[in-house]
Short mmCIF file of C-alpha atoms in Angstrom, two decimals:
data_model
loop_
_atom_site.label_atom_id
_atom_site.label_comp_id
_atom_site.label_asym_id
_atom_site.label_seq_id
_atom_site.Cartn_x
_atom_site.Cartn_y
_atom_site.Cartn_z
CA ALA J 11 12.16 -0.17 -18.37
CA GLN J 12 11.57 -1.28 -14.64
CA SER J 13 13.72 -3.46 -12.67
CA VAL J 14 14.56 -4.33 -9.25
CA THR J 15 17.64 -5.38 -7.38
CA GLN J 16 17.54 -6.83 -3.70
CA LEU J 17 21.18 -6.60 -2.18
CA GLY J 18 21.61 -9.70 -0.15
CA SER J 19 19.94 -12.97 -0.75
CA HIS J 20 20.39 -14.10 2.75
CA VAL J 21 20.25 -11.71 5.89
CA SER J 22 20.65 -12.98 9.54
CA VAL J 23 19.67 -10.92 12.69
CA SER J 24 19.23 -11.45 16.33
CA GLU J 25 15.95 -11.33 17.84
CA GLY J 26 15.19 -7.82 19.06
CA ALA J 27 17.83 -6.44 16.36
CA LEU J 28 17.19 -4.18 13.75
CA VAL J 29 15.88 -5.48 10.42
CA LEU J 30 17.11 -3.79 7.10
CA LEU J 31 16.58 -5.31 3.66
CA ARG J 32 17.80 -3.36 0.83
CA CYS J 33 15.70 -2.56 -2.61
CA ASN J 34 16.80 -0.63 -5.28
CA TYR J 35 14.77 0.02 -8.51
CA SER J 36 15.05 1.57 -11.84
CA SER J 37 12.06 2.91 -13.50
CA SER J 38 11.50 5.06 -16.40
CA VAL J 39 8.20 6.28 -15.14
CA PRO J 40 7.32 7.46 -11.40
CA PRO J 41 7.57 4.16 -9.65
CA TYR J 42 4.92 2.16 -7.56
CA LEU J 43 6.76 0.19 -5.17
CA PHE J 44 5.72 -2.99 -2.83
CA TRP J 45 7.18 -5.22 -0.24
CA TYR J 46 5.76 -8.71 -0.01
CA VAL J 47 6.52 -11.34 2.55
CA GLN J 48 6.25 -15.12 1.52
CA TYR J 49 6.35 -17.93 4.29
CA PRO J 50 7.16 -21.44 3.00
CA ASN J 51 4.69 -22.93 0.47
CA GLN J 52 2.48 -19.88 0.67
CA GLY J 53 1.57 -17.03 -1.59
CA LEU J 54 2.63 -13.43 -1.00
CA GLN J 55 1.19 -11.23 1.54
CA LEU J 56 1.58 -7.37 0.99
CA LEU J 57 3.69 -5.57 3.75
CA LEU J 58 3.26 -2.20 2.49
CA LYS J 59 3.37 0.03 -0.63
CA TYR J 60 4.23 3.35 -1.78
CA THR J 61 2.02 4.93 -4.64
CA THR J 62 2.11 8.79 -3.78
CA GLY J 63 2.32 10.99 -1.04
CA ALA J 64 4.39 10.40 2.24
CA THR J 65 7.68 8.62 1.50
CA LEU J 66 7.85 7.08 4.72
CA VAL J 67 5.44 4.12 4.48
CA LYS J 68 4.20 2.18 7.50
CA GLY J 69 2.92 -1.37 6.89
CA ILE J 70 1.88 -4.41 8.78
CA ASN J 71 3.71 -6.21 11.45
CA GLY J 72 5.99 -3.20 12.46
CA PHE J 73 7.55 -2.82 9.22
CA GLU J 74 8.10 0.37 7.23
CA ALA J 75 10.01 1.54 4.24
CA GLU J 76 11.23 4.79 2.87
CA PHE J 77 11.05 5.80 -0.70
CA LYS J 78 14.03 7.93 -1.70
CA LYS J 79 13.91 9.14 -5.29
CA SER J 80 17.52 10.50 -5.18
CA GLU J 81 18.78 6.97 -4.16
CA THR J 82 16.21 5.12 -6.14
CA SER J 83 15.87 3.17 -3.01
CA PHE J 84 12.87 1.56 -1.07
CA HIS J 85 14.51 -0.32 1.91
CA LEU J 86 12.45 -2.25 4.40
CA THR J 87 13.03 -1.87 8.11
CA LYS J 88 11.64 -3.16 11.38
CA PRO J 89 13.29 -1.99 14.74
CA SER J 90 12.95 -4.96 16.56
CA ALA J 91 13.09 -8.43 14.95
CA HIS J 92 10.72 -11.22 16.04
CA MET J 93 11.29 -14.88 15.35
CA SER J 94 7.98 -14.90 13.36
CA ASP J 95 9.60 -12.36 11.05
CA ALA J 96 11.70 -15.30 9.39
CA ALA J 97 10.59 -15.52 5.80
CA GLU J 98 11.42 -14.72 2.24
CA TYR J 99 10.56 -10.81 1.35
CA PHE J 100 10.33 -9.48 -2.15
CA CYS J 101 10.48 -6.00 -3.34
CA ALA J 102 8.65 -5.19 -6.43
CA VAL J 103 8.24 -2.14 -8.78
CA ASN J 104 4.75 -2.03 -10.58
CA PHE J 105 3.62 -0.53 -13.84
CA ASN J 106 1.42 -2.48 -15.93
CA LYS J 107 2.79 -5.41 -14.31
CA PHE J 108 4.94 -6.32 -11.33
CA TYR J 109 8.50 -6.78 -11.78
CA PHE J 110 10.07 -8.64 -8.53
CA GLY J 111 13.54 -8.66 -7.02
CA SER J 112 15.20 -11.77 -6.46
CA GLY J 113 14.12 -11.94 -2.86
CA THR J 114 15.89 -11.92 0.56
CA LYS J 115 15.67 -14.53 3.10
CA LEU J 116 15.44 -13.16 6.58
CA ASN J 117 16.52 -15.61 9.29
CA VAL J 118 16.03 -14.50 12.83
CA LYS J 119 18.38 -16.04 15.68
CA PRO J 120 17.00 -16.47 19.19
CA GLY B 30 -11.77 -8.19 1.36
CA ALA B 31 -9.62 -9.03 -1.73
CA VAL B 32 -9.29 -12.67 -1.43
CA VAL B 33 -7.81 -14.73 -4.13
CA SER B 34 -8.13 -18.65 -3.79
CA GLN B 35 -6.20 -21.44 -5.81
CA HIS B 36 -7.41 -24.89 -6.08
CA PRO B 37 -5.71 -27.39 -5.88
CA SER B 38 -2.93 -26.36 -3.20
CA ARG B 39 -0.87 -29.36 -4.14
CA VAL B 40 -1.10 -31.63 -7.09
CA ILE B 41 1.13 -34.78 -7.83
CA CYS B 42 0.69 -36.14 -11.22
CA LYS B 43 2.24 -38.60 -13.74
CA SER B 44 4.33 -37.49 -16.64
CA GLY B 45 2.29 -36.96 -19.53
CA THR B 46 -0.84 -36.01 -17.84
CA SER B 47 -2.30 -32.36 -17.88
CA VAL B 48 -3.20 -30.68 -14.69
CA LYS B 49 -5.57 -27.77 -14.44
CA ILE B 50 -5.06 -25.05 -11.53
CA GLU B 51 -7.80 -22.78 -10.84
CA CYS B 52 -7.56 -19.02 -9.55
CA ARG B 53 -10.45 -17.37 -8.15
CA SER B 54 -11.23 -13.91 -6.86
CA LEU B 55 -13.60 -14.56 -4.17
CA ASP B 56 -14.94 -10.95 -3.21
CA PHE B 57 -14.21 -8.72 -6.00
CA GLN B 58 -14.14 -8.58 -9.91
CA ALA B 59 -10.68 -8.90 -11.29
CA THR B 60 -9.75 -6.64 -14.18
CA THR B 61 -6.64 -8.78 -15.00
CA MET B 62 -5.35 -12.03 -13.77
CA PHE B 63 -1.65 -12.91 -13.74
CA TRP B 64 0.06 -16.21 -13.57
CA TYR B 65 3.48 -16.54 -11.92
CA ARG B 66 6.02 -19.41 -11.55
CA GLN B 67 8.45 -19.81 -8.87
CA PHE B 68 11.18 -22.00 -8.88
CA PRO B 69 12.99 -23.19 -5.64
CA LYS B 70 14.94 -20.53 -3.83
CA LYS B 71 14.11 -18.17 -6.77
CA SER B 72 11.88 -15.08 -7.47
CA LEU B 73 8.50 -15.09 -9.23
CA MET B 74 8.64 -15.22 -13.07
CA LEU B 75 5.56 -13.88 -14.69
CA MET B 76 4.24 -16.47 -17.29
CA ALA B 77 1.32 -14.57 -18.77
CA THR B 78 -1.45 -11.93 -18.12
CA SER B 79 -4.93 -12.52 -18.86
CA ASN B 80 -8.09 -10.58 -19.20
CA GLU B 81 -11.78 -11.89 -19.18
CA GLY B 82 -13.09 -13.04 -22.69
CA SER B 83 -9.54 -12.49 -24.44
CA LYS B 84 -6.43 -14.25 -25.12
CA ALA B 85 -3.70 -14.33 -22.65
CA THR B 86 -0.73 -12.76 -23.25
CA TYR B 87 2.59 -14.76 -22.62
CA GLU B 88 5.91 -13.52 -21.52
CA GLN B 89 8.72 -14.37 -23.77
CA GLY B 90 9.99 -17.81 -23.35
CA VAL B 91 6.70 -19.40 -22.05
CA GLU B 92 5.21 -21.95 -24.45
CA LYS B 93 1.51 -20.84 -24.76
CA ASP B 94 0.58 -24.43 -26.08
CA LYS B 95 1.89 -25.89 -23.00
CA PHE B 96 0.49 -23.45 -20.51
CA LEU B 97 -3.21 -23.08 -21.60
CA ILE B 98 -4.98 -19.98 -19.81
CA ASN B 99 -8.54 -19.53 -19.90
CA HIS B 100 -10.24 -16.42 -18.15
CA ALA B 101 -13.92 -17.52 -18.31
CA SER B 102 -15.05 -14.78 -16.00
CA LEU B 103 -13.94 -11.75 -14.03
CA THR B 104 -13.46 -13.89 -10.85
CA LEU B 105 -12.00 -17.12 -12.60
CA SER B 106 -8.93 -17.96 -14.48
CA THR B 107 -7.37 -21.23 -15.07
CA LEU B 108 -3.97 -22.61 -16.12
CA THR B 109 -3.87 -26.08 -17.63
CA VAL B 110 -0.37 -27.67 -17.77
CA THR B 111 -0.60 -29.83 -20.63
CA SER B 112 1.39 -33.14 -21.12
CA ALA B 113 3.32 -32.20 -17.94
CA HIS B 114 7.00 -33.25 -17.31
CA PRO B 115 9.23 -33.41 -14.37
CA GLU B 116 10.67 -30.16 -15.32
CA ASP B 117 7.30 -28.53 -15.05
CA SER B 118 7.49 -29.12 -11.32
CA SER B 119 7.33 -25.83 -9.41
CA PHE B 120 5.09 -23.57 -7.23
CA TYR B 121 2.40 -21.76 -9.50
CA ILE B 122 0.97 -18.47 -8.11
CA CYS B 123 -1.79 -16.49 -9.38
CA SER B 124 -2.87 -13.07 -8.61
CA ALA B 125 -5.79 -10.89 -9.38
CA SER B 126 -5.76 -7.24 -9.93
CA ILE B 127 -7.93 -4.36 -9.75
CA LEU B 128 -6.97 -1.12 -11.44
CA ALA B 129 -6.38 1.43 -8.60
CA GLY B 130 -5.39 4.65 -10.04
CA ARG B 131 -2.58 4.38 -12.59
CA TYR B 132 -1.24 0.96 -11.30
CA ASN B 133 -2.82 -2.62 -10.92
CA GLU B 134 -3.49 -3.38 -7.43
CA GLN B 135 -2.49 -7.29 -7.17
CA PHE B 136 -3.75 -9.59 -4.82
CA PHE B 137 -2.04 -12.92 -4.82
CA GLY B 138 -3.31 -16.63 -4.48
CA PRO B 139 -1.77 -19.09 -1.95
CA GLY B 140 -0.15 -20.84 -4.59
CA THR B 141 -0.24 -24.49 -6.15
CA ARG B 142 2.84 -26.86 -5.75
CA LEU B 143 2.94 -29.07 -8.64
CA THR B 144 4.97 -32.39 -8.63
CA VAL B 145 5.49 -34.27 -11.87
CA LEU B 146 6.63 -37.84 -11.49
#
Protein backbone atom coordinates (compact mmCIF):
# COMPACT_ATOMS: atom_id res chain seq x y z
CA ALA A 1 0.00 0.00 0.00
CA GLN A 2 1.06 3.55 -0.67
CA SER A 3 0.83 6.46 1.76
CA VAL A 4 2.47 9.79 2.45
CA THR A 5 3.12 11.60 5.71
CA GLN A 6 4.03 15.24 5.87
CA LEU A 7 5.41 16.31 9.21
CA GLY A 8 4.27 19.75 10.23
CA SER A 9 1.06 21.22 8.92
CA HIS A 10 2.52 24.72 9.28
CA VAL A 11 6.09 25.85 8.80
CA SER A 12 7.21 29.42 9.30
CA VAL A 13 10.57 30.79 8.15
CA SER A 14 12.11 34.20 7.71
CA GLU A 15 12.82 35.55 4.27
CA GLY A 16 16.26 34.37 3.21
CA ALA A 17 16.26 31.39 5.58
CA LEU A 18 16.42 27.73 4.64
CA VAL A 19 13.15 26.02 3.81
CA LEU A 20 12.78 22.37 4.81
CA LEU A 21 9.47 20.58 4.31
CA ARG A 22 9.40 16.97 5.38
CA CYS A 23 7.82 14.05 3.57
CA ASN A 24 7.98 10.36 4.38
CA TYR A 25 6.33 7.69 2.33
CA SER A 26 5.48 4.05 2.39
CA SER A 27 5.24 2.08 -0.77
CA SER A 28 5.21 -1.60 -1.60
CA VAL A 29 6.79 -0.90 -4.97
CA PRO A 30 9.54 1.49 -6.13
CA PRO A 31 7.96 4.87 -5.55
CA TYR A 32 7.40 7.74 -7.87
CA LEU A 33 7.47 10.86 -5.73
CA PHE A 34 6.25 14.36 -6.36
CA TRP A 35 6.06 17.76 -4.74
CA TYR A 36 3.31 20.17 -5.69
CA VAL A 37 2.63 23.74 -4.68
CA GLN A 38 -0.83 25.26 -4.36
CA TYR A 39 -1.57 28.95 -4.10
CA PRO A 40 -4.93 30.05 -2.68
CA ASN A 41 -7.90 29.10 -4.85
CA GLN A 42 -5.68 27.59 -7.49
CA GLY A 43 -4.86 24.11 -8.70
CA LEU A 44 -1.63 22.25 -8.12
CA GLN A 45 1.61 23.14 -9.81
CA LEU A 46 4.35 20.54 -10.11
CA LEU A 47 7.55 21.59 -8.36
CA LEU A 48 9.61 18.49 -9.00
CA LYS A 49 9.42 14.73 -9.27
CA TYR A 50 11.52 11.66 -8.73
CA THR A 51 10.94 8.66 -10.96
CA THR A 52 14.31 7.02 -11.57
CA GLY A 53 17.97 8.01 -11.76
CA ALA A 54 19.61 10.73 -9.71
CA THR A 55 18.24 10.87 -6.19
CA LEU A 56 18.74 14.62 -5.86
CA VAL A 57 16.09 16.27 -7.94
CA LYS A 58 16.02 19.94 -8.83
CA GLY A 59 12.76 21.68 -9.53
CA ILE A 60 11.36 25.07 -10.31
CA ASN A 61 11.78 28.21 -8.22
CA GLY A 62 15.02 26.98 -6.65
CA PHE A 63 13.50 23.99 -4.88
CA GLU A 64 15.10 20.59 -4.70
CA ALA A 65 14.40 17.28 -3.00
CA GLU A 66 16.41 14.20 -2.25
CA PHE A 67 15.07 10.68 -2.41
CA LYS A 68 16.48 8.64 0.45
CA LYS A 69 15.36 5.06 0.17
CA SER A 70 16.88 4.01 3.49
CA GLU A 71 14.91 6.71 5.30
CA THR A 72 11.83 6.46 3.05
CA SER A 73 11.98 10.22 2.77
CA PHE A 74 11.65 12.86 0.07
CA HIS A 75 12.16 16.16 1.88
CA LEU A 76 11.83 19.43 0.00
CA THR A 77 14.39 22.18 0.50
CA LYS A 78 15.23 25.64 -0.72
CA PRO A 79 18.35 27.46 0.46
CA SER A 80 16.80 30.90 0.71
CA ALA A 81 13.08 31.56 1.19
CA HIS A 82 11.32 34.27 -0.73
CA MET A 83 8.04 35.92 0.17
CA SER A 84 6.51 34.47 -2.99
CA ASP A 85 7.16 30.95 -1.67
CA ALA A 86 4.33 31.30 0.84
CA ALA A 87 1.83 28.65 -0.21
CA GLU A 88 0.63 25.14 0.57
CA TYR A 89 2.92 22.28 -0.41
CA PHE A 90 1.86 18.71 -1.04
CA CYS A 91 3.99 15.62 -1.28
CA ALA A 92 2.58 12.74 -3.28
CA VAL A 93 3.44 9.19 -4.18
CA ASN A 94 2.15 7.72 -7.40
CA PHE A 95 1.53 4.25 -8.60
CA ASN A 96 -1.71 3.87 -10.53
CA LYS A 97 -3.10 6.90 -8.77
CA PHE A 98 -1.82 9.65 -6.56
CA TYR A 99 -1.74 9.51 -2.81
CA PHE A 100 -1.28 12.95 -1.32
CA GLY A 101 0.10 14.00 2.00
CA SER A 102 -1.96 16.26 4.21
CA GLY A 103 -0.06 19.34 3.10
CA THR A 104 2.27 21.85 4.74
CA LYS A 105 1.47 25.52 4.75
CA LEU A 106 4.61 27.58 4.40
CA ASN A 107 4.63 31.06 5.85
CA VAL A 108 7.50 33.41 5.02
CA LYS A 109 8.10 36.30 7.38
CA PRO A 110 9.71 39.52 6.18
CA GLY B 1 2.28 22.18 -23.13
CA ALA B 2 0.15 19.89 -20.95
CA VAL B 3 -2.46 22.45 -19.97
CA VAL B 4 -5.68 21.43 -18.27
CA SER B 5 -8.59 23.81 -17.97
CA GLN B 6 -11.68 23.73 -15.80
CA HIS B 7 -14.93 25.56 -16.29
CA PRO B 8 -16.39 27.28 -14.45
CA SER B 9 -13.78 28.50 -11.99
CA ARG B 10 -16.47 29.49 -9.51
CA VAL B 11 -20.13 28.60 -9.24
CA ILE B 12 -22.77 29.48 -6.70
CA CYS B 13 -26.03 27.59 -6.83
CA LYS B 14 -29.15 27.00 -4.80
CA SER B 15 -29.68 23.84 -2.83
CA GLY B 16 -31.35 21.16 -4.91
CA THR B 17 -29.98 22.23 -8.27
CA SER B 18 -27.40 20.36 -10.35
CA VAL B 19 -24.05 21.75 -11.35
CA LYS B 20 -21.77 20.59 -14.17
CA ILE B 21 -18.03 21.12 -14.11
CA GLU B 22 -15.93 20.58 -17.23
CA CYS B 23 -12.34 19.46 -17.36
CA ARG B 24 -10.42 19.71 -20.62
CA SER B 25 -6.92 18.78 -21.65
CA LEU B 26 -6.09 21.53 -24.11
CA ASP B 27 -3.02 20.31 -25.92
CA PHE B 28 -2.86 16.58 -25.33
CA GLN B 29 -5.05 13.53 -25.22
CA ALA B 30 -5.41 12.13 -21.75
CA THR B 31 -5.55 8.41 -21.14
CA THR B 32 -7.24 8.95 -17.84
CA MET B 33 -8.82 11.81 -15.92
CA PHE B 34 -9.16 12.10 -12.18
CA TRP B 35 -11.52 14.12 -10.01
CA TYR B 36 -10.49 15.34 -6.59
CA ARG B 37 -12.26 17.18 -3.83
CA GLN B 38 -10.45 19.45 -1.44
CA PHE B 39 -11.97 20.54 1.85
CA PRO B 40 -10.79 23.77 3.50
CA LYS B 41 -7.28 23.41 4.93
CA LYS B 42 -7.22 19.76 3.87
CA SER B 43 -5.51 17.63 1.32
CA LEU B 44 -6.95 16.38 -1.94
CA MET B 45 -9.31 13.46 -1.78
CA LEU B 46 -9.58 11.34 -4.89
CA MET B 47 -13.22 10.95 -5.84
CA ALA B 48 -13.09 8.97 -9.04
CA THR B 49 -11.02 7.87 -11.99
CA SER B 50 -12.43 8.00 -15.48
CA ASN B 51 -11.32 6.63 -18.80
CA GLU B 52 -12.74 7.73 -22.12
CA GLY B 53 -15.77 5.74 -23.15
CA SER B 54 -16.08 3.70 -19.98
CA LYS B 55 -17.74 4.07 -16.61
CA ALA B 56 -15.89 5.93 -13.91
CA THR B 57 -14.36 4.10 -10.99
CA TYR B 58 -15.39 5.72 -7.73
CA GLU B 59 -13.43 5.67 -4.50
CA GLN B 60 -14.97 4.14 -1.45
CA GLY B 61 -17.49 6.43 0.19
CA VAL B 62 -18.15 8.57 -2.88
CA GLU B 63 -21.77 8.47 -4.03
CA LYS B 64 -21.74 7.72 -7.74
CA ASP B 65 -25.37 8.78 -8.16
CA LYS B 66 -24.61 12.14 -6.66
CA PHE B 67 -21.34 12.80 -8.48
CA LEU B 68 -21.92 11.83 -12.09
CA ILE B 69 -18.84 11.60 -14.26
CA ASN B 70 -18.94 11.52 -18.04
CA HIS B 71 -15.76 11.06 -20.02
CA ALA B 72 -16.97 11.79 -23.53
CA SER B 73 -13.61 12.09 -25.29
CA LEU B 74 -9.88 11.93 -24.71
CA THR B 75 -9.88 15.64 -23.94
CA LEU B 76 -13.08 16.18 -21.98
CA SER B 77 -14.48 14.89 -18.72
CA THR B 78 -17.41 16.35 -16.82
CA LEU B 79 -18.46 16.10 -13.19
CA THR B 80 -22.09 16.78 -12.40
CA VAL B 81 -23.06 17.35 -8.80
CA THR B 82 -26.72 16.37 -8.70
CA SER B 83 -29.21 17.84 -6.26
CA ALA B 84 -26.45 19.82 -4.60
CA HIS B 85 -26.61 20.60 -0.91
CA PRO B 86 -24.52 22.94 1.25
CA GLU B 87 -22.31 20.06 2.38
CA ASP B 88 -21.24 19.61 -1.26
CA SER B 89 -19.62 23.03 -1.17
CA SER B 90 -15.95 22.47 -1.82
CA PHE B 91 -13.05 22.99 -4.19
CA TYR B 92 -13.09 20.44 -6.99
CA ILE B 93 -9.92 19.76 -8.97
CA CYS B 94 -9.48 17.56 -11.99
CA SER B 95 -6.34 16.14 -13.47
CA ALA B 96 -5.58 14.61 -16.82
CA SER B 97 -2.91 12.02 -17.16
CA ILE B 98 -0.61 10.52 -19.71
CA LEU B 99 1.02 7.18 -19.16
CA ALA B 100 4.73 7.90 -18.80
CA GLY B 101 6.52 4.63 -18.44
CA ARG B 102 5.15 2.88 -15.38
CA TYR B 103 3.40 5.83 -13.82
CA ASN B 104 0.72 8.36 -14.68
CA GLU B 105 2.05 11.83 -15.30
CA GLN B 106 -0.77 14.00 -14.02
CA PHE B 107 -1.52 17.58 -14.96
CA PHE B 108 -3.93 19.46 -12.75
CA GLY B 109 -6.62 21.91 -13.61
CA PRO B 110 -6.99 25.21 -11.75
CA GLY B 111 -9.97 23.99 -9.75
CA THR B 112 -13.63 24.95 -9.39
CA ARG B 113 -15.00 26.51 -6.25
CA LEU B 114 -18.56 25.31 -5.66
CA THR B 115 -20.75 27.10 -3.14
CA VAL B 116 -24.21 25.73 -2.49
CA LEU B 117 -26.57 28.08 -0.69
